[in-house]
Amino acid sequence: MTLKLNRRGLMAATIAAGMALGAGVGLAQDKLKLRLSSVNSVTDQRAIALIEKFGPAIADFATFEPYWGGTLFKQGTELEAISRGNIEMSISSAQEIANFFPEFSVFSAGYLHRDAAHQVAVFNAPLMQPFKDKIEADLGVKLLSIMYLGRRQINLRTDKEIRTPADLAGLKLRMPPSDAWQFLGKALGANPVPVPFPELYTALQTGSVDGQDNPLPTVMDAKYYEVTKQIVLTSHLVDLNYLTVSKKAWDSLSPENQAKLQKAADEACEFGRQNQLKKEAELVEGLKEKGLKIYEPDMEAFRTTVQKAYLDSDFSRTCPAGVVDAVNALAK
Ligand code: KDO
């Protein structure tokens, strides 16, 4: 049977084809673009997790467009860029959020989070909701999920023995630019020096700083072992990042796609968490093989000094009553 298309039939078929094409193009145009800016490298476990897991999981309704290495926005300016609508996502620190909301600095306090599981429990606990709501309302940023960065250790160019915070006196310790980071460097006993992450390798290489602090996977990924001599296992901060998305972008999605975005974020962050934990466990040996000396300090001396510094600080006075106790109660 041959299909005879009369004039009317041809018109109807053309319109139908055009609508389908238009809808197709429209869908392509309507796909939400999620530009993410972060200073970490493309080989960092958080980047790998987002590229391999998050992007593909949302591809039917959104285009994930990451910019690594701080190539789009400088470290610490990403949240403002989201609030201005210049990007839609970031991998932000509690310290950067504390720049806008001082009360958030409690989540950047040394020796507060015990481990990765504790970070997840705190992030999902009711105590977090007022903080999340305020950041969404005032900054237009939604804390989507939590990423495990790792236990921050002291990493020095010198081979001076470091047992207690007193041994760090006078050392120029690079810390990330935000105030809460600088405070942590001082609480550790050192002279904190603000250097953006992308400039850190050169700062170590030239000796403009005496050392830095980061988890072991970062020391390996950024090749700091090439320009430093020792690691002091202070574990002064079990560090985390928040994967964030602009509230405007979130609100533009259907409830179904919001649920898909949330699931994709949580699954990617869990994937990255497990890989980062695995790397962290094998890197004491791995970095010794790269020539670094790795020492255990007097942990109690560091813990009591850092916690006392926080409790005596203006930061702690901004912390809503009961939050520290509620966080501690969630530690297993
Ligand atoms: C850093 O600048 O030392 C830091 O570790 C701070 C973190 O909050 C985070 O910004 C991290 O850098 C980057 O993601 C690079 O790993």
mmCIF file of C-alpha atoms and ligand atoms in Angstrom:
data_model
loop_
_atom_site.group_PDB
_atom_site.id
_atom_site.type_symbol
_atom_site.label_atom_id
_atom_site.label_comp_id
_atom_site.label_asym_id
_atom_site.label_seq_id
_atom_site.Cartn_x
_atom_site.Cartn_y
_atom_site.Cartn_z
ATOM 1 C CA MET A 1 0.000 0.000 0.000
ATOM 2 C CA THR A 2 1.490 3.367 -0.981
ATOM 3 C CA LEU A 3 0.763 6.256 1.347
ATOM 4 C CA LYS A 4 -0.718 9.061 -0.775
ATOM 5 C CA LEU A 5 -0.045 12.397 0.858
ATOM 6 C CA ASN A 6 -2.436 14.992 -0.431
ATOM 7 C CA ARG A 7 -1.632 18.662 0.090
ATOM 8 C CA ARG A 8 -3.357 18.732 3.508
ATOM 9 C CA GLY A 9 -1.557 15.573 4.632
ATOM 10 C CA LEU A 10 1.783 16.977 3.497
ATOM 11 C CA MET A 11 1.150 20.181 5.454
ATOM 12 C CA ALA A 12 0.195 18.214 8.584
ATOM 13 C CA ALA A 13 3.295 16.006 8.279
ATOM 14 C CA THR A 14 5.543 19.050 7.816
ATOM 15 C CA ILE A 15 4.104 20.815 10.838
ATOM 16 C CA ALA A 16 4.427 17.648 12.932
ATOM 17 C CA ALA A 17 8.064 17.195 11.855
ATOM 18 C CA GLY A 18 8.807 20.838 12.544
ATOM 19 C CA MET A 19 7.295 20.635 16.016
ATOM 20 C CA ALA A 20 9.255 17.484 16.791
ATOM 21 C CA LEU A 21 12.488 19.098 15.571
ATOM 22 C CA GLY A 22 11.669 22.336 17.355
ATOM 23 C CA ALA A 23 10.884 20.495 20.511
ATOM 24 C CA GLY A 24 14.130 18.577 20.095
ATOM 25 C CA VAL A 25 16.143 21.787 19.590
ATOM 26 C CA GLY A 26 14.070 23.458 22.270
ATOM 27 C CA LEU A 27 14.901 20.636 24.666
ATOM 28 C CA ALA A 28 18.554 21.101 23.790
ATOM 29 C CA GLN A 29 18.173 24.838 24.374
ATOM 30 C CA ASP A 30 16.050 24.214 27.509
ATOM 31 C CA LYS A 31 18.664 21.868 29.055
ATOM 32 C CA LEU A 32 19.850 23.474 32.272
ATOM 33 C CA LYS A 33 23.551 24.408 32.080
ATOM 34 C CA LEU A 34 25.421 23.706 35.332
ATOM 35 C CA ARG A 35 28.775 25.503 35.233
ATOM 36 C CA LEU A 36 30.989 24.538 38.165
ATOM 37 C CA SER A 37 34.163 26.430 39.144
ATOM 38 C CA SER A 38 36.707 24.905 41.528
ATOM 39 C CA VAL A 39 40.450 25.189 42.182
ATOM 40 C CA ASN A 40 41.050 21.450 42.501
ATOM 41 C CA SER A 41 42.732 19.563 39.670
ATOM 42 C CA VAL A 42 40.924 17.384 37.129
ATOM 43 C CA THR A 43 42.756 14.340 38.589
ATOM 44 C CA ASP A 44 41.459 15.003 42.115
ATOM 45 C CA GLN A 45 38.971 12.346 43.330
ATOM 46 C CA ARG A 46 36.228 14.951 43.654
ATOM 47 C CA ALA A 47 36.631 15.937 39.984
ATOM 48 C CA ILE A 48 36.762 12.311 38.857
ATOM 49 C CA ALA A 49 33.560 11.533 40.773
ATOM 50 C CA LEU A 50 31.683 14.488 39.267
ATOM 51 C CA ILE A 51 32.920 13.833 35.725
ATOM 52 C CA GLU A 52 32.354 10.063 35.782
ATOM 53 C CA LYS A 53 29.184 9.890 37.875
ATOM 54 C CA PHE A 54 27.390 13.221 38.322
ATOM 55 C CA GLY A 55 27.504 14.566 34.759
ATOM 56 C CA PRO A 56 26.217 11.404 33.041
ATOM 57 C CA ALA A 57 23.490 10.897 35.665
ATOM 58 C CA ILE A 58 21.842 14.250 34.922
ATOM 59 C CA ALA A 59 22.576 14.391 31.168
ATOM 60 C CA ASP A 60 18.932 13.966 30.110
ATOM 61 C CA PHE A 61 17.946 17.301 31.642
ATOM 62 C CA ALA A 62 21.158 19.225 32.418
ATOM 63 C CA THR A 63 24.617 19.876 30.970
ATOM 64 C CA PHE A 64 27.417 19.647 33.547
ATOM 65 C CA GLU A 65 30.229 22.093 32.607
ATOM 66 C CA PRO A 66 33.126 21.987 35.099
ATOM 67 C CA TYR A 67 36.079 24.405 35.166
ATOM 68 C CA TRP A 68 38.995 23.056 37.252
ATOM 69 C CA GLY A 69 42.182 24.626 38.561
ATOM 70 C CA GLY A 70 40.542 27.963 39.334
ATOM 71 C CA THR A 71 40.544 28.797 35.591
ATOM 72 C CA LEU A 72 37.113 30.494 35.774
ATOM 73 C CA PHE A 73 36.931 32.000 39.281
ATOM 74 C CA LYS A 74 39.606 32.471 41.966
ATOM 75 C CA GLN A 75 39.510 30.385 45.147
ATOM 76 C CA GLY A 76 36.947 31.811 47.556
ATOM 77 C CA THR A 77 35.000 33.828 44.944
ATOM 78 C CA GLU A 78 32.825 30.980 43.673
ATOM 79 C CA LEU A 79 29.911 31.450 46.083
ATOM 80 C CA GLU A 80 29.540 35.107 45.146
ATOM 81 C CA ALA A 81 29.749 34.121 41.465
ATOM 82 C CA ILE A 82 26.826 31.730 42.021
ATOM 83 C CA SER A 83 24.796 34.388 43.817
ATOM 84 C CA ARG A 84 25.399 36.746 40.860
ATOM 85 C CA GLY A 85 24.311 34.066 38.377
ATOM 86 C CA ASN A 86 27.746 33.776 36.698
ATOM 87 C CA ILE A 87 28.058 30.060 37.504
ATOM 88 C CA GLU A 88 25.669 27.484 38.967
ATOM 89 C CA MET A 89 27.885 25.156 41.100
ATOM 90 C CA SER A 90 30.922 25.100 43.353
ATOM 91 C CA ILE A 91 32.935 22.853 45.643
ATOM 92 C CA SER A 92 33.033 25.156 48.665
ATOM 93 C CA SER A 93 34.547 24.991 52.136
ATOM 94 C CA ALA A 94 32.925 25.765 55.476
ATOM 95 C CA GLN A 95 35.550 28.503 55.841
ATOM 96 C CA GLU A 96 34.373 30.180 52.618
ATOM 97 C CA ILE A 97 30.739 29.991 53.730
ATOM 98 C CA ALA A 98 31.790 31.483 57.086
ATOM 99 C CA ASN A 99 32.936 34.583 55.158
ATOM 100 C CA PHE A 100 29.216 35.260 54.559
ATOM 101 C CA PHE A 101 27.787 33.640 57.699
ATOM 102 C CA PRO A 102 30.250 33.733 60.672
ATOM 103 C CA GLU A 103 28.125 31.245 62.614
ATOM 104 C CA PHE A 104 28.993 28.643 59.951
ATOM 105 C CA SER A 105 32.632 28.675 61.118
ATOM 106 C CA VAL A 106 31.779 26.007 63.703
ATOM 107 C CA PHE A 107 31.924 23.469 60.841
ATOM 108 C CA SER A 108 35.488 24.587 60.091
ATOM 109 C CA ALA A 109 36.744 24.140 63.659
ATOM 110 C CA GLY A 110 39.768 21.921 64.119
ATOM 111 C CA TYR A 111 39.185 18.427 65.574
ATOM 112 C CA LEU A 112 35.375 18.811 65.377
ATOM 113 C CA HIS A 113 34.483 16.252 62.674
ATOM 114 C CA ARG A 114 35.832 12.819 63.642
ATOM 115 C CA ASP A 115 35.720 11.050 60.253
ATOM 116 C CA ALA A 116 33.926 10.859 56.874
ATOM 117 C CA ALA A 117 30.863 9.111 58.314
ATOM 118 C CA HIS A 118 30.535 11.793 60.985
ATOM 119 C CA GLN A 119 30.642 14.489 58.299
ATOM 120 C CA VAL A 120 27.729 12.829 56.459
ATOM 121 C CA ALA A 121 25.735 12.377 59.682
ATOM 122 C CA VAL A 122 26.187 16.046 60.603
ATOM 123 C CA PHE A 123 25.340 17.280 57.084
ATOM 124 C CA ASN A 124 22.087 15.278 57.070
ATOM 125 C CA ALA A 125 21.131 16.063 60.678
ATOM 126 C CA PRO A 126 18.284 18.450 61.628
ATOM 127 C CA LEU A 127 20.867 20.804 63.172
ATOM 128 C CA MET A 128 22.048 21.684 59.646
ATOM 129 C CA GLN A 129 18.638 22.762 58.323
ATOM 130 C CA PRO A 130 18.613 26.343 59.725
ATOM 131 C CA PHE A 131 22.102 26.889 58.263
ATOM 132 C CA LYS A 132 21.064 25.473 54.872
ATOM 133 C CA ASP A 133 17.878 27.549 54.831
ATOM 134 C CA LYS A 134 19.738 30.796 55.623
ATOM 135 C CA ILE A 135 22.368 30.212 52.929
ATOM 136 C CA GLU A 136 19.617 29.513 50.383
ATOM 137 C CA ALA A 137 17.563 32.549 51.434
ATOM 138 C CA ASP A 138 20.414 35.070 51.789
ATOM 139 C CA LEU A 139 22.954 33.870 49.207
ATOM 140 C CA GLY A 140 20.811 31.901 46.750
ATOM 141 C CA VAL A 141 23.060 28.857 47.206
ATOM 142 C CA LYS A 142 21.851 25.342 48.027
ATOM 143 C CA LEU A 143 24.213 22.949 49.864
ATOM 144 C CA LEU A 144 23.502 19.913 47.689
ATOM 145 C CA SER A 145 25.801 17.275 49.177
ATOM 146 C CA ILE A 146 28.994 16.786 51.173
ATOM 147 C CA MET A 147 32.381 15.696 49.827
ATOM 148 C CA TYR A 148 35.174 14.100 51.818
ATOM 149 C CA LEU A 149 38.478 15.929 51.363
ATOM 150 C CA GLY A 150 40.478 14.154 54.058
ATOM 151 C CA ARG A 151 42.542 14.597 57.207
ATOM 152 C CA ARG A 152 44.643 17.717 56.882
ATOM 153 C CA GLN A 153 48.302 17.205 57.846
ATOM 154 C CA ILE A 154 51.192 19.626 58.239
ATOM 155 C CA ASN A 155 53.577 19.421 55.243
ATOM 156 C CA LEU A 156 56.904 21.278 55.618
ATOM 157 C CA ARG A 157 59.941 22.262 53.509
ATOM 158 C CA THR A 158 62.114 21.960 56.633
ATOM 159 C CA ASP A 159 63.056 18.786 58.508
ATOM 160 C CA LYS A 160 62.779 20.505 61.908
ATOM 161 C CA GLU A 161 61.168 18.098 64.397
ATOM 162 C CA ILE A 162 57.570 19.134 65.161
ATOM 163 C CA ARG A 163 56.131 17.590 68.341
ATOM 164 C CA THR A 164 53.794 20.327 69.645
ATOM 165 C CA PRO A 165 52.264 23.611 68.376
ATOM 166 C CA ALA A 166 55.142 25.453 70.068
ATOM 167 C CA ASP A 167 57.491 23.844 67.517
ATOM 168 C CA LEU A 168 55.593 25.600 64.692
ATOM 169 C CA ALA A 169 56.246 29.053 66.177
ATOM 170 C CA GLY A 170 57.649 31.417 63.538
ATOM 171 C CA LEU A 171 57.033 29.026 60.626
ATOM 172 C CA LYS A 172 55.255 30.614 57.645
ATOM 173 C CA LEU A 173 52.407 28.116 57.150
ATOM 174 C CA ARG A 174 50.402 28.658 53.992
ATOM 175 C CA MET A 175 46.674 28.489 54.640
ATOM 176 C CA PRO A 176 43.846 29.125 52.150
ATOM 177 C CA PRO A 177 42.786 32.800 51.921
ATOM 178 C CA SER A 178 39.602 32.876 54.090
ATOM 179 C CA ASP A 179 39.694 34.276 57.660
ATOM 180 C CA ALA A 180 38.649 30.977 59.273
ATOM 181 C CA TRP A 181 41.546 29.247 57.495
ATOM 182 C CA GLN A 182 44.008 31.900 58.686
ATOM 183 C CA PHE A 183 42.631 31.448 62.199
ATOM 184 C CA LEU A 184 43.271 27.688 62.025
ATOM 185 C CA GLY A 185 46.889 28.290 60.978
ATOM 186 C CA LYS A 186 47.377 30.567 63.986
ATOM 187 C CA ALA A 187 45.647 28.068 66.302
ATOM 188 C CA LEU A 188 48.166 25.445 65.136
ATOM 189 C CA GLY A 189 50.936 27.721 66.458
ATOM 190 C CA ALA A 190 52.305 28.952 63.105
ATOM 191 C CA ASN A 191 52.342 32.239 61.194
ATOM 192 C CA PRO A 192 49.535 31.755 58.636
ATOM 193 C CA VAL A 193 50.197 33.098 55.125
ATOM 194 C CA PRO A 194 47.293 33.335 52.631
ATOM 195 C CA VAL A 195 48.131 31.759 49.250
ATOM 196 C CA PRO A 196 45.472 30.646 46.734
ATOM 197 C CA PHE A 197 45.626 26.909 46.060
ATOM 198 C CA PRO A 198 46.734 27.224 42.384
ATOM 199 C CA GLU A 199 49.830 29.220 43.532
ATOM 200 C CA LEU A 200 50.795 26.879 46.365
ATOM 201 C CA TYR A 201 53.292 24.613 44.563
ATOM 202 C CA THR A 202 55.329 27.642 43.447
ATOM 203 C CA ALA A 203 55.165 29.185 46.937
ATOM 204 C CA LEU A 204 56.661 25.981 48.354
ATOM 205 C CA GLN A 205 59.200 25.700 45.541
ATOM 206 C CA THR A 206 60.455 29.291 45.985
ATOM 207 C CA GLY A 207 60.362 29.134 49.780
ATOM 208 C CA SER A 208 57.956 32.059 50.126
ATOM 209 C CA VAL A 209 56.222 29.775 52.618
ATOM 210 C CA ASP A 210 57.755 27.127 54.923
ATOM 211 C CA GLY A 211 54.912 24.665 54.509
ATOM 212 C CA GLN A 212 51.250 24.000 53.956
ATOM 213 C CA ASP A 213 48.467 21.783 55.247
ATOM 214 C CA ASN A 214 46.389 19.421 53.160
ATOM 215 C CA PRO A 215 45.254 15.793 53.161
ATOM 216 C CA LEU A 216 47.714 13.198 51.852
ATOM 217 C CA PRO A 217 45.836 12.663 48.545
ATOM 218 C CA THR A 218 46.324 16.370 47.760
ATOM 219 C CA VAL A 219 50.037 16.192 48.647
ATOM 220 C CA MET A 220 50.332 13.348 46.109
ATOM 221 C CA ASP A 221 48.029 14.810 43.434
ATOM 222 C CA ALA A 222 49.655 18.271 43.568
ATOM 223 C CA LYS A 223 53.164 16.728 43.801
ATOM 224 C CA TYR A 224 54.060 18.769 46.919
ATOM 225 C CA TYR A 225 56.424 15.910 47.849
ATOM 226 C CA GLU A 226 58.746 17.326 45.165
ATOM 227 C CA VAL A 227 59.192 20.591 47.122
ATOM 228 C CA THR A 228 58.790 19.532 50.768
ATOM 229 C CA LYS A 229 60.593 17.233 53.207
ATOM 230 C CA GLN A 230 58.183 16.059 55.894
ATOM 231 C CA ILE A 231 54.620 15.382 56.928
ATOM 232 C CA VAL A 232 53.481 15.758 60.550
ATOM 233 C CA LEU A 233 50.334 13.670 61.079
ATOM 234 C CA THR A 234 48.339 16.227 63.088
ATOM 235 C CA SER A 235 44.964 15.365 61.433
ATOM 236 C CA HIS A 236 43.977 18.787 62.733
ATOM 237 C CA LEU A 237 40.933 18.996 60.466
ATOM 238 C CA VAL A 238 38.968 16.096 58.997
ATOM 239 C CA ASP A 239 38.197 18.261 56.029
ATOM 240 C CA LEU A 240 35.136 18.448 53.803
ATOM 241 C CA ASN A 241 33.665 20.440 50.962
ATOM 242 C CA TYR A 242 30.077 21.214 50.079
ATOM 243 C CA LEU A 243 28.908 20.536 46.549
ATOM 244 C CA THR A 244 26.643 23.529 45.961
ATOM 245 C CA VAL A 245 24.117 24.544 43.321
ATOM 246 C CA SER A 246 22.399 27.862 42.719
ATOM 247 C CA LYS A 247 18.891 28.000 44.202
ATOM 248 C CA LYS A 248 17.705 29.580 40.944
ATOM 249 C CA ALA A 249 18.946 26.603 38.934
ATOM 250 C CA TRP A 250 17.456 24.163 41.470
ATOM 251 C CA ASP A 251 14.073 25.918 41.431
ATOM 252 C CA SER A 252 13.995 25.799 37.610
ATOM 253 C CA LEU A 253 13.848 21.988 37.733
ATOM 254 C CA SER A 254 10.743 19.816 38.045
ATOM 255 C CA PRO A 255 10.416 17.911 41.349
ATOM 256 C CA GLU A 256 11.319 14.776 39.418
ATOM 257 C CA ASN A 257 14.530 16.301 38.068
ATOM 258 C CA GLN A 258 15.354 17.850 41.448
ATOM 259 C CA ALA A 259 15.219 14.341 42.916
ATOM 260 C CA LYS A 260 17.451 13.058 40.080
ATOM 261 C CA LEU A 261 19.948 15.887 40.666
ATOM 262 C CA GLN A 262 20.023 15.209 44.413
ATOM 263 C CA LYS A 263 20.526 11.465 43.848
ATOM 264 C CA ALA A 264 23.275 12.062 41.296
ATOM 265 C CA ALA A 265 25.069 14.435 43.689
ATOM 266 C CA ASP A 266 24.840 12.073 46.659
ATOM 267 C CA GLU A 267 25.996 9.071 44.637
ATOM 268 C CA ALA A 268 28.909 10.978 43.086
ATOM 269 C CA CYS A 269 29.999 12.330 46.477
ATOM 270 C CA GLU A 270 29.847 8.829 47.994
ATOM 271 C CA PHE A 271 31.862 7.448 45.054
ATOM 272 C CA GLY A 272 34.486 10.157 45.569
ATOM 273 C CA ARG A 273 34.453 9.635 49.335
ATOM 274 C CA GLN A 274 35.270 5.937 49.085
ATOM 275 C CA ASN A 275 38.050 6.543 46.578
ATOM 276 C CA GLN A 276 39.549 9.358 48.673
ATOM 277 C CA LEU A 277 39.462 7.182 51.812
ATOM 278 C CA LYS A 278 41.187 4.357 49.925
ATOM 279 C CA LYS A 279 43.891 6.701 48.653
ATOM 280 C CA GLU A 280 44.358 8.248 52.089
ATOM 281 C CA ALA A 281 44.888 4.809 53.652
ATOM 282 C CA GLU A 282 47.702 3.894 51.252
ATOM 283 C CA LEU A 283 49.490 7.243 51.015
ATOM 284 C CA VAL A 284 51.602 7.238 54.194
ATOM 285 C CA GLU A 285 53.622 4.480 52.483
ATOM 286 C CA GLY A 286 53.150 6.083 49.074
ATOM 287 C CA LEU A 287 54.614 9.415 50.173
ATOM 288 C CA LYS A 288 57.483 7.746 52.062
ATOM 289 C CA GLU A 289 58.375 6.129 48.741
ATOM 290 C CA LYS A 290 58.440 9.649 47.264
ATOM 291 C CA GLY A 291 61.070 10.593 49.846
ATOM 292 C CA LEU A 292 58.972 12.342 52.520
ATOM 293 C CA LYS A 293 59.643 11.683 56.211
ATOM 294 C CA ILE A 294 56.362 11.140 58.060
ATOM 295 C CA TYR A 295 56.071 11.673 61.820
ATOM 296 C CA GLU A 296 53.441 11.308 64.568
ATOM 297 C CA PRO A 297 53.312 14.449 66.775
ATOM 298 C CA ASP A 298 51.955 14.858 70.295
ATOM 299 C CA MET A 299 48.298 14.654 69.174
ATOM 300 C CA GLU A 300 46.862 15.681 72.554
ATOM 301 C CA ALA A 301 48.985 18.845 72.550
ATOM 302 C CA PHE A 302 47.646 19.793 69.107
ATOM 303 C CA ARG A 303 44.048 18.835 69.886
ATOM 304 C CA THR A 304 43.830 20.757 73.177
ATOM 305 C CA THR A 305 45.621 23.814 71.768
ATOM 306 C CA VAL A 306 43.454 24.029 68.607
ATOM 307 C CA GLN A 307 40.175 23.380 70.437
ATOM 308 C CA LYS A 308 41.002 25.947 73.144
ATOM 309 C CA ALA A 309 41.888 28.543 70.496
ATOM 310 C CA TYR A 310 38.495 28.028 68.848
ATOM 311 C CA LEU A 311 36.553 28.164 72.140
ATOM 312 C CA ASP A 312 38.370 31.402 73.105
ATOM 313 C CA SER A 313 37.726 32.967 69.671
ATOM 314 C CA ASP A 314 35.070 35.304 68.303
ATOM 315 C CA PHE A 315 34.202 32.480 65.887
ATOM 316 C CA SER A 316 32.880 30.321 68.723
ATOM 317 C CA ARG A 317 30.819 33.204 70.081
ATOM 318 C CA THR A 318 28.874 33.265 66.766
ATOM 319 C CA CYS A 319 28.003 29.567 67.075
ATOM 320 C CA PRO A 320 24.317 28.966 67.958
ATOM 321 C CA ALA A 321 23.850 27.333 71.381
ATOM 322 C CA GLY A 322 23.851 23.568 71.394
ATOM 323 C CA VAL A 323 25.340 23.019 67.925
ATOM 324 C CA VAL A 324 28.741 21.718 69.122
ATOM 325 C CA ASP A 325 27.067 19.313 71.575
ATOM 326 C CA ALA A 326 24.700 18.129 68.823
ATOM 327 C CA VAL A 327 27.638 17.596 66.450
ATOM 328 C CA ASN A 328 29.597 15.686 69.103
ATOM 329 C CA ALA A 329 26.546 13.538 69.866
ATOM 330 C CA LEU A 330 26.548 12.328 66.233
ATOM 331 C CA ALA A 331 30.098 10.948 66.449
ATOM 332 C CA LYS A 332 30.103 7.164 66.623
HETATM 333 C C1 KDO B 1 43.384 24.423 50.061
HETATM 334 O O1 KDO B 1 43.346 25.488 49.411
HETATM 335 O O2 KDO B 1 44.332 24.038 50.790
HETATM 336 C C2 KDO B 1 42.162 23.520 49.956
HETATM 337 O O3 KDO B 1 42.428 22.248 50.499
HETATM 338 C C3 KDO B 1 40.980 24.134 50.690
HETATM 339 C C4 KDO B 1 39.733 23.306 50.409
HETATM 340 O O4 KDO B 1 38.577 23.881 50.997
HETATM 341 C C5 KDO B 1 39.512 23.213 48.922
HETATM 342 O O5 KDO B 1 39.273 24.516 48.396
HETATM 343 C C6 KDO B 1 40.756 22.617 48.275
HETATM 344 O O6 KDO B 1 41.899 23.411 48.565
HETATM 345 C C7 KDO B 1 40.654 22.597 46.767
HETATM 346 O O7 KDO B 1 39.487 21.901 46.376
HETATM 347 C C8 KDO B 1 41.912 21.936 46.177
HETATM 348 O O8 KDO B 1 42.015 20.613 46.652
#
